[in-house]
Amino acid sequence: MTQKLNKWLTAYLILFHVVLATVVLKSNFISLVERKLGLSPTEQVFAPYYKTLVSFHQRIDKNLPDDVVIFIGDSHTQGLATAAVYDRTVNYGIASDTTTGVINRIPLYTTIKQAKAIILEIGTNDLFKTSNEAIISNIKKILNVLPQFTPVIVNAIFPMDETRANQPGINQRIKAINNAVHTVVTLQKNRFFLNINPILTDGAQQLSRNYHLGDGIHLNKKGYAIWINALHNQLSLIDNIRSDREKQ
């Protein structure tokens, strides 16, 4: 009787582990664990939408004049009317893009070396996929890849309305990342950190409902107006710095 019971128990355990393994492999459990540990390989897999836009960007890039301001970023940038900031611009924003995506496509934009300035806005989508450390590390890589003699305006990651975006506590992460990136930027030449978050946030340090579309993440017309004005002023400051250097 004991021997028969042992056989049934052994068979049950084998069947249990087979079923468990099947469920784990067919679910996203492994990918979730990898993401939590910062090991997820999905960052290297670029969606068709991303590839299509990069392809169009490369066509545009071949026709750009010198002294253009290049905007690189995610949906925040893609939705920005860059001509309102400066009269000679190109918008290389891609919705859902990440720091990894930017690292991948920067070498494909050959006119970057002739740009008047580069406006970088990236990191929001990384928040849902990887760690603070990985985001900061990738922004460092981006700055190292961009031409050292070209002015680069690095935008702080915008705050969120945590309730509307259903992302409790995310603004603490954003603040920590922005502080770290600010330190990195200030230690480099021709790099400028632009942080309009104090203007965009309300008394609770959330993205004000006056400045987002209702999703708690994306800027509305009023939010963009603040960003456009700040970018315009920053570019003017860079022009003044360049002019002073030429006079010396």
PDB file of C-alpha atoms in Angstrom:
ATOM      1  CA  MET A   1       0.000   0.000   0.000  1.00  0.00           C
ATOM      2  CA  THR A   2       2.807   2.414   0.937  1.00  0.00           C
ATOM      3  CA  GLN A   3       4.657   1.641  -2.310  1.00  0.00           C
ATOM      4  CA  LYS A   4       1.521   2.319  -4.380  1.00  0.00           C
ATOM      5  CA  LEU A   5       0.937   5.580  -2.528  1.00  0.00           C
ATOM      6  CA  ASN A   6       4.515   6.669  -3.218  1.00  0.00           C
ATOM      7  CA  LYS A   7       4.008   5.995  -6.940  1.00  0.00           C
ATOM      8  CA  TRP A   8       0.845   8.091  -6.999  1.00  0.00           C
ATOM      9  CA  LEU A   9       2.586  10.876  -5.078  1.00  0.00           C
ATOM     10  CA  THR A  10       5.546  10.822  -7.475  1.00  0.00           C
ATOM     11  CA  ALA A  11       3.228  10.929 -10.499  1.00  0.00           C
ATOM     12  CA  TYR A  12       1.285  13.804  -8.961  1.00  0.00           C
ATOM     13  CA  LEU A  13       4.433  15.836  -8.295  1.00  0.00           C
ATOM     14  CA  ILE A  14       5.702  15.274 -11.835  1.00  0.00           C
ATOM     15  CA  LEU A  15       2.361  16.309 -13.313  1.00  0.00           C
ATOM     16  CA  PHE A  16       2.170  19.351 -11.030  1.00  0.00           C
ATOM     17  CA  HIS A  17       5.602  20.608 -12.104  1.00  0.00           C
ATOM     18  CA  VAL A  18       4.856  20.001 -15.785  1.00  0.00           C
ATOM     19  CA  VAL A  19       1.659  22.065 -15.519  1.00  0.00           C
ATOM     20  CA  LEU A  20       3.431  24.770 -13.511  1.00  0.00           C
ATOM     21  CA  ALA A  21       6.257  25.002 -16.047  1.00  0.00           C
ATOM     22  CA  THR A  22       3.760  25.260 -18.894  1.00  0.00           C
ATOM     23  CA  VAL A  23       1.864  28.092 -17.220  1.00  0.00           C
ATOM     24  CA  VAL A  24       5.054  30.033 -16.473  1.00  0.00           C
ATOM     25  CA  LEU A  25       6.430  29.663 -19.987  1.00  0.00           C
ATOM     26  CA  LYS A  26       3.179  30.703 -21.650  1.00  0.00           C
ATOM     27  CA  SER A  27       2.613  33.664 -19.358  1.00  0.00           C
ATOM     28  CA  ASN A  28       4.691  36.854 -19.072  1.00  0.00           C
ATOM     29  CA  PHE A  29       5.889  35.878 -15.610  1.00  0.00           C
ATOM     30  CA  ILE A  30       9.514  35.464 -16.686  1.00  0.00           C
ATOM     31  CA  SER A  31       9.569  38.763 -18.564  1.00  0.00           C
ATOM     32  CA  LEU A  32       8.089  40.532 -15.550  1.00  0.00           C
ATOM     33  CA  VAL A  33      10.798  39.142 -13.303  1.00  0.00           C
ATOM     34  CA  GLU A  34      13.465  40.101 -15.839  1.00  0.00           C
ATOM     35  CA  ARG A  35      12.130  43.630 -16.001  1.00  0.00           C
ATOM     36  CA  LYS A  36      12.098  43.881 -12.219  1.00  0.00           C
ATOM     37  CA  LEU A  37      15.732  42.827 -12.147  1.00  0.00           C
ATOM     38  CA  GLY A  38      16.665  45.066 -15.058  1.00  0.00           C
ATOM     39  CA  LEU A  39      17.449  42.081 -17.281  1.00  0.00           C
ATOM     40  CA  SER A  40      14.654  42.322 -19.830  1.00  0.00           C
ATOM     41  CA  PRO A  41      15.827  41.976 -23.445  1.00  0.00           C
ATOM     42  CA  THR A  42      12.629  43.522 -24.823  1.00  0.00           C
ATOM     43  CA  GLU A  43      14.258  46.949 -24.875  1.00  0.00           C
ATOM     44  CA  GLN A  44      16.320  45.763 -27.846  1.00  0.00           C
ATOM     45  CA  VAL A  45      13.246  44.749 -29.878  1.00  0.00           C
ATOM     46  CA  PHE A  46      11.984  47.729 -31.864  1.00  0.00           C
ATOM     47  CA  ALA A  47       8.357  47.866 -33.014  1.00  0.00           C
ATOM     48  CA  PRO A  48       7.406  48.279 -36.691  1.00  0.00           C
ATOM     49  CA  TYR A  49       6.116  51.796 -35.905  1.00  0.00           C
ATOM     50  CA  TYR A  50       9.527  52.777 -34.553  1.00  0.00           C
ATOM     51  CA  LYS A  51      11.338  51.318 -37.567  1.00  0.00           C
ATOM     52  CA  THR A  52       8.989  53.030 -40.028  1.00  0.00           C
ATOM     53  CA  LEU A  53       9.483  56.459 -38.460  1.00  0.00           C
ATOM     54  CA  VAL A  54      13.245  56.055 -38.248  1.00  0.00           C
ATOM     55  CA  SER A  55      13.231  55.182 -41.944  1.00  0.00           C
ATOM     56  CA  PHE A  56      11.329  58.400 -42.732  1.00  0.00           C
ATOM     57  CA  HIS A  57      13.682  60.347 -40.471  1.00  0.00           C
ATOM     58  CA  GLN A  58      16.645  59.100 -42.483  1.00  0.00           C
ATOM     59  CA  ARG A  59      15.043  60.370 -45.689  1.00  0.00           C
ATOM     60  CA  ILE A  60      14.434  63.766 -44.102  1.00  0.00           C
ATOM     61  CA  ASP A  61      17.939  63.830 -42.670  1.00  0.00           C
ATOM     62  CA  LYS A  62      19.478  63.741 -46.144  1.00  0.00           C
ATOM     63  CA  ASN A  63      17.733  67.007 -47.058  1.00  0.00           C
ATOM     64  CA  LEU A  64      18.387  69.082 -43.966  1.00  0.00           C
ATOM     65  CA  PRO A  65      20.290  72.372 -44.195  1.00  0.00           C
ATOM     66  CA  ASP A  66      23.106  73.211 -41.815  1.00  0.00           C
ATOM     67  CA  ASP A  67      22.410  75.097 -38.618  1.00  0.00           C
ATOM     68  CA  VAL A  68      19.106  73.329 -37.936  1.00  0.00           C
ATOM     69  CA  VAL A  69      17.819  72.571 -34.430  1.00  0.00           C
ATOM     70  CA  ILE A  70      17.170  68.839 -34.084  1.00  0.00           C
ATOM     71  CA  PHE A  71      14.530  67.615 -31.635  1.00  0.00           C
ATOM     72  CA  ILE A  72      14.880  64.020 -30.433  1.00  0.00           C
ATOM     73  CA  GLY A  73      12.465  62.371 -28.018  1.00  0.00           C
ATOM     74  CA  ASP A  74       9.267  60.435 -27.433  1.00  0.00           C
ATOM     75  CA  SER A  75       5.576  61.393 -27.796  1.00  0.00           C
ATOM     76  CA  HIS A  76       6.111  64.641 -25.882  1.00  0.00           C
ATOM     77  CA  THR A  77       8.509  65.721 -28.615  1.00  0.00           C
ATOM     78  CA  GLN A  78       6.491  64.206 -31.451  1.00  0.00           C
ATOM     79  CA  GLY A  79       3.515  66.345 -30.413  1.00  0.00           C
ATOM     80  CA  LEU A  80       5.588  69.521 -30.148  1.00  0.00           C
ATOM     81  CA  ALA A  81       5.239  72.258 -32.791  1.00  0.00           C
ATOM     82  CA  THR A  82       8.982  72.751 -33.080  1.00  0.00           C
ATOM     83  CA  ALA A  83       8.596  75.636 -35.537  1.00  0.00           C
ATOM     84  CA  ALA A  84       7.142  77.630 -32.636  1.00  0.00           C
ATOM     85  CA  VAL A  85      10.488  77.268 -30.870  1.00  0.00           C
ATOM     86  CA  TYR A  86      12.832  78.047 -33.768  1.00  0.00           C
ATOM     87  CA  ASP A  87      12.351  78.655 -37.479  1.00  0.00           C
ATOM     88  CA  ARG A  88      14.748  75.932 -38.707  1.00  0.00           C
ATOM     89  CA  THR A  89      13.920  72.686 -36.945  1.00  0.00           C
ATOM     90  CA  VAL A  90      13.280  69.005 -37.522  1.00  0.00           C
ATOM     91  CA  ASN A  91      11.180  66.844 -35.222  1.00  0.00           C
ATOM     92  CA  TYR A  92      12.575  63.348 -34.610  1.00  0.00           C
ATOM     93  CA  GLY A  93      10.114  62.466 -31.853  1.00  0.00           C
ATOM     94  CA  ILE A  94       8.747  58.925 -31.752  1.00  0.00           C
ATOM     95  CA  ALA A  95       5.846  57.992 -29.501  1.00  0.00           C
ATOM     96  CA  SER A  96       6.684  55.245 -26.964  1.00  0.00           C
ATOM     97  CA  ASP A  97      10.411  55.613 -27.599  1.00  0.00           C
ATOM     98  CA  THR A  98      12.931  54.959 -24.841  1.00  0.00           C
ATOM     99  CA  THR A  99      16.524  55.860 -24.080  1.00  0.00           C
ATOM    100  CA  THR A 100      17.569  52.603 -25.750  1.00  0.00           C
ATOM    101  CA  GLY A 101      15.668  53.580 -28.880  1.00  0.00           C
ATOM    102  CA  VAL A 102      17.425  56.948 -28.977  1.00  0.00           C
ATOM    103  CA  ILE A 103      20.833  55.329 -28.548  1.00  0.00           C
ATOM    104  CA  ASN A 104      20.002  53.043 -31.458  1.00  0.00           C
ATOM    105  CA  ARG A 105      18.946  55.760 -33.882  1.00  0.00           C
ATOM    106  CA  ILE A 106      21.329  58.662 -33.173  1.00  0.00           C
ATOM    107  CA  PRO A 107      24.086  57.224 -35.431  1.00  0.00           C
ATOM    108  CA  LEU A 108      21.554  57.133 -38.296  1.00  0.00           C
ATOM    109  CA  TYR A 109      21.116  60.929 -38.274  1.00  0.00           C
ATOM    110  CA  THR A 110      24.190  62.101 -40.174  1.00  0.00           C
ATOM    111  CA  THR A 111      23.333  65.822 -40.021  1.00  0.00           C
ATOM    112  CA  ILE A 112      23.620  65.887 -36.230  1.00  0.00           C
ATOM    113  CA  LYS A 113      27.202  67.079 -36.623  1.00  0.00           C
ATOM    114  CA  GLN A 114      26.006  70.183 -38.495  1.00  0.00           C
ATOM    115  CA  ALA A 115      23.150  70.986 -36.129  1.00  0.00           C
ATOM    116  CA  LYS A 116      22.845  74.362 -34.453  1.00  0.00           C
ATOM    117  CA  ALA A 117      21.636  72.571 -31.323  1.00  0.00           C
ATOM    118  CA  ILE A 118      20.004  69.336 -30.222  1.00  0.00           C
ATOM    119  CA  ILE A 119      16.947  69.204 -27.985  1.00  0.00           C
ATOM    120  CA  LEU A 120      16.731  65.903 -26.086  1.00  0.00           C
ATOM    121  CA  GLU A 121      13.596  64.790 -24.242  1.00  0.00           C
ATOM    122  CA  ILE A 122      13.460  61.112 -23.255  1.00  0.00           C
ATOM    123  CA  GLY A 123      12.934  58.806 -20.293  1.00  0.00           C
ATOM    124  CA  THR A 124       9.198  58.781 -19.610  1.00  0.00           C
ATOM    125  CA  ASN A 125       8.544  55.397 -21.221  1.00  0.00           C
ATOM    126  CA  ASP A 126      11.614  53.908 -19.550  1.00  0.00           C
ATOM    127  CA  LEU A 127       9.927  54.447 -16.202  1.00  0.00           C
ATOM    128  CA  PHE A 128       7.513  51.624 -17.003  1.00  0.00           C
ATOM    129  CA  LYS A 129      10.234  49.236 -18.144  1.00  0.00           C
ATOM    130  CA  THR A 130      13.477  49.610 -16.248  1.00  0.00           C
ATOM    131  CA  SER A 131      15.282  51.008 -13.202  1.00  0.00           C
ATOM    132  CA  ASN A 132      16.365  54.557 -12.388  1.00  0.00           C
ATOM    133  CA  GLU A 133      19.987  53.510 -12.671  1.00  0.00           C
ATOM    134  CA  ALA A 134      19.494  52.106 -16.164  1.00  0.00           C
ATOM    135  CA  ILE A 135      17.747  55.284 -17.317  1.00  0.00           C
ATOM    136  CA  ILE A 136      20.519  57.521 -15.970  1.00  0.00           C
ATOM    137  CA  SER A 137      23.179  55.282 -17.494  1.00  0.00           C
ATOM    138  CA  ASN A 138      21.505  55.414 -20.903  1.00  0.00           C
ATOM    139  CA  ILE A 139      21.185  59.202 -20.824  1.00  0.00           C
ATOM    140  CA  LYS A 140      24.919  59.347 -20.124  1.00  0.00           C
ATOM    141  CA  LYS A 141      25.482  57.133 -23.168  1.00  0.00           C
ATOM    142  CA  ILE A 142      23.335  59.403 -25.311  1.00  0.00           C
ATOM    143  CA  LEU A 143      25.316  62.460 -24.255  1.00  0.00           C
ATOM    144  CA  ASN A 144      28.569  60.650 -25.032  1.00  0.00           C
ATOM    145  CA  VAL A 145      27.345  59.691 -28.506  1.00  0.00           C
ATOM    146  CA  LEU A 146      26.189  63.199 -29.437  1.00  0.00           C
ATOM    147  CA  PRO A 147      28.865  65.564 -30.834  1.00  0.00           C
ATOM    148  CA  GLN A 148      30.715  67.209 -27.976  1.00  0.00           C
ATOM    149  CA  PHE A 149      30.933  70.584 -29.732  1.00  0.00           C
ATOM    150  CA  THR A 150      27.176  70.766 -30.414  1.00  0.00           C
ATOM    151  CA  PRO A 151      24.979  72.373 -27.736  1.00  0.00           C
ATOM    152  CA  VAL A 152      22.523  69.874 -26.267  1.00  0.00           C
ATOM    153  CA  ILE A 153      19.515  70.890 -24.192  1.00  0.00           C
ATOM    154  CA  VAL A 154      18.557  67.974 -21.948  1.00  0.00           C
ATOM    155  CA  ASN A 155      14.977  68.246 -20.738  1.00  0.00           C
ATOM    156  CA  ALA A 156      13.969  66.942 -17.342  1.00  0.00           C
ATOM    157  CA  ILE A 157      11.495  64.070 -17.443  1.00  0.00           C
ATOM    158  CA  PHE A 158       8.094  65.676 -17.049  1.00  0.00           C
ATOM    159  CA  PRO A 159       6.064  65.018 -13.883  1.00  0.00           C
ATOM    160  CA  MET A 160       2.814  63.068 -13.938  1.00  0.00           C
ATOM    161  CA  ASP A 161      -0.596  63.400 -12.373  1.00  0.00           C
ATOM    162  CA  GLU A 162      -0.222  60.143 -10.459  1.00  0.00           C
ATOM    163  CA  THR A 163      -3.963  59.630  -9.948  1.00  0.00           C
ATOM    164  CA  ARG A 164      -4.934  60.146 -13.589  1.00  0.00           C
ATOM    165  CA  ALA A 165      -1.927  58.180 -14.861  1.00  0.00           C
ATOM    166  CA  ASN A 166      -2.484  55.430 -12.262  1.00  0.00           C
ATOM    167  CA  GLN A 167       1.182  55.599 -11.286  1.00  0.00           C
ATOM    168  CA  PRO A 168       1.378  56.158  -7.507  1.00  0.00           C
ATOM    169  CA  GLY A 169       4.768  57.344  -6.308  1.00  0.00           C
ATOM    170  CA  ILE A 170       6.265  57.776  -9.772  1.00  0.00           C
ATOM    171  CA  ASN A 171       7.066  61.450  -9.269  1.00  0.00           C
ATOM    172  CA  GLN A 172       9.591  60.513  -6.599  1.00  0.00           C
ATOM    173  CA  ARG A 173      11.394  58.392  -9.187  1.00  0.00           C
ATOM    174  CA  ILE A 174      11.210  61.205 -11.744  1.00  0.00           C
ATOM    175  CA  LYS A 175      12.656  63.686  -9.266  1.00  0.00           C
ATOM    176  CA  ALA A 176      15.528  61.339  -8.357  1.00  0.00           C
ATOM    177  CA  ILE A 177      16.386  60.711 -12.015  1.00  0.00           C
ATOM    178  CA  ASN A 178      16.209  64.401 -12.898  1.00  0.00           C
ATOM    179  CA  ASN A 179      18.508  65.319 -10.019  1.00  0.00           C
ATOM    180  CA  ALA A 180      21.057  62.739 -11.147  1.00  0.00           C
ATOM    181  CA  VAL A 181      20.871  63.798 -14.801  1.00  0.00           C
ATOM    182  CA  HIS A 182      21.205  67.449 -13.808  1.00  0.00           C
ATOM    183  CA  THR A 183      24.461  66.617 -12.049  1.00  0.00           C
ATOM    184  CA  VAL A 184      25.731  64.736 -15.107  1.00  0.00           C
ATOM    185  CA  VAL A 185      24.830  67.568 -17.468  1.00  0.00           C
ATOM    186  CA  THR A 186      26.426  70.327 -15.396  1.00  0.00           C
ATOM    187  CA  LEU A 187      29.766  68.496 -15.494  1.00  0.00           C
ATOM    188  CA  GLN A 188      29.895  68.543 -19.309  1.00  0.00           C
ATOM    189  CA  LYS A 189      30.618  71.301 -21.805  1.00  0.00           C
ATOM    190  CA  ASN A 190      27.929  72.398 -24.269  1.00  0.00           C
ATOM    191  CA  ARG A 191      25.269  70.589 -22.237  1.00  0.00           C
ATOM    192  CA  PHE A 192      22.319  72.420 -20.685  1.00  0.00           C
ATOM    193  CA  PHE A 193      19.646  71.066 -18.350  1.00  0.00           C
ATOM    194  CA  LEU A 194      16.138  72.449 -18.732  1.00  0.00           C
ATOM    195  CA  ASN A 195      13.661  71.752 -15.948  1.00  0.00           C
ATOM    196  CA  ILE A 196      10.193  73.310 -16.235  1.00  0.00           C
ATOM    197  CA  ASN A 197       8.652  70.900 -13.724  1.00  0.00           C
ATOM    198  CA  PRO A 198       8.272  73.518 -10.977  1.00  0.00           C
ATOM    199  CA  ILE A 199       5.962  75.429 -13.326  1.00  0.00           C
ATOM    200  CA  LEU A 200       4.009  72.366 -14.439  1.00  0.00           C
ATOM    201  CA  THR A 201       3.309  70.980 -10.971  1.00  0.00           C
ATOM    202  CA  ASP A 202       0.549  71.864  -8.542  1.00  0.00           C
ATOM    203  CA  GLY A 203       0.724  72.218  -4.759  1.00  0.00           C
ATOM    204  CA  ALA A 204       0.849  68.436  -4.353  1.00  0.00           C
ATOM    205  CA  GLN A 205       3.843  68.234  -6.711  1.00  0.00           C
ATOM    206  CA  GLN A 206       1.727  66.518  -9.367  1.00  0.00           C
ATOM    207  CA  LEU A 207       1.453  67.474 -13.041  1.00  0.00           C
ATOM    208  CA  SER A 208      -1.272  70.098 -12.836  1.00  0.00           C
ATOM    209  CA  ARG A 209      -4.586  69.247 -14.468  1.00  0.00           C
ATOM    210  CA  ASN A 210      -4.318  72.635 -16.147  1.00  0.00           C
ATOM    211  CA  TYR A 211      -1.411  71.341 -18.207  1.00  0.00           C
ATOM    212  CA  HIS A 212      -2.229  67.781 -19.309  1.00  0.00           C
ATOM    213  CA  LEU A 213      -4.686  66.213 -21.729  1.00  0.00           C
ATOM    214  CA  GLY A 214      -6.525  64.316 -19.002  1.00  0.00           C
ATOM    215  CA  ASP A 215      -4.330  61.214 -19.006  1.00  0.00           C
ATOM    216  CA  GLY A 216      -1.960  62.628 -16.403  1.00  0.00           C
ATOM    217  CA  ILE A 217       1.038  62.324 -18.721  1.00  0.00           C
ATOM    218  CA  HIS A 218       0.811  64.246 -21.995  1.00  0.00           C
ATOM    219  CA  LEU A 219       0.889  68.029 -22.148  1.00  0.00           C
ATOM    220  CA  ASN A 220      -2.014  70.064 -23.476  1.00  0.00           C
ATOM    221  CA  LYS A 221      -1.815  73.402 -25.291  1.00  0.00           C
ATOM    222  CA  LYS A 222      -1.078  75.333 -22.092  1.00  0.00           C
ATOM    223  CA  GLY A 223       1.581  72.846 -21.054  1.00  0.00           C
ATOM    224  CA  TYR A 224       3.257  72.998 -24.445  1.00  0.00           C
ATOM    225  CA  ALA A 225       3.171  76.802 -24.385  1.00  0.00           C
ATOM    226  CA  ILE A 226       5.259  76.771 -21.196  1.00  0.00           C
ATOM    227  CA  TRP A 227       7.729  74.302 -22.710  1.00  0.00           C
ATOM    228  CA  ILE A 228       7.971  76.211 -26.003  1.00  0.00           C
ATOM    229  CA  ASN A 229       8.705  79.462 -24.191  1.00  0.00           C
ATOM    230  CA  ALA A 230      11.376  77.820 -22.013  1.00  0.00           C
ATOM    231  CA  LEU A 231      13.034  76.170 -25.029  1.00  0.00           C
ATOM    232  CA  HIS A 232      13.030  79.450 -26.942  1.00  0.00           C
ATOM    233  CA  ASN A 233      14.679  81.233 -24.015  1.00  0.00           C
ATOM    234  CA  GLN A 234      17.263  78.464 -23.611  1.00  0.00           C
ATOM    235  CA  LEU A 235      18.216  78.618 -27.287  1.00  0.00           C
ATOM    236  CA  SER A 236      18.548  82.389 -27.010  1.00  0.00           C
ATOM    237  CA  LEU A 237      20.843  81.922 -24.026  1.00  0.00           C
ATOM    238  CA  ILE A 238      22.988  79.489 -26.028  1.00  0.00           C
ATOM    239  CA  ASP A 239      23.195  82.038 -28.865  1.00  0.00           C
ATOM    240  CA  ASN A 240      24.378  84.681 -26.406  1.00  0.00           C
ATOM    241  CA  ILE A 241      27.013  82.352 -24.962  1.00  0.00           C
ATOM    242  CA  ARG A 242      28.255  81.504 -28.462  1.00  0.00           C
ATOM    243  CA  SER A 243      28.345  85.170 -29.420  1.00  0.00           C
ATOM    244  CA  ASP A 244      30.369  86.075 -26.306  1.00  0.00           C
ATOM    245  CA  ARG A 245      32.867  83.305 -27.044  1.00  0.00           C
ATOM    246  CA  GLU A 246      33.359  84.531 -30.608  1.00  0.00           C
ATOM    247  CA  LYS A 247      34.071  88.045 -29.347  1.00  0.00           C
ATOM    248  CA  GLN A 248      36.787  86.859 -26.968  1.00  0.00           C
TER     249      GLN A 248
END
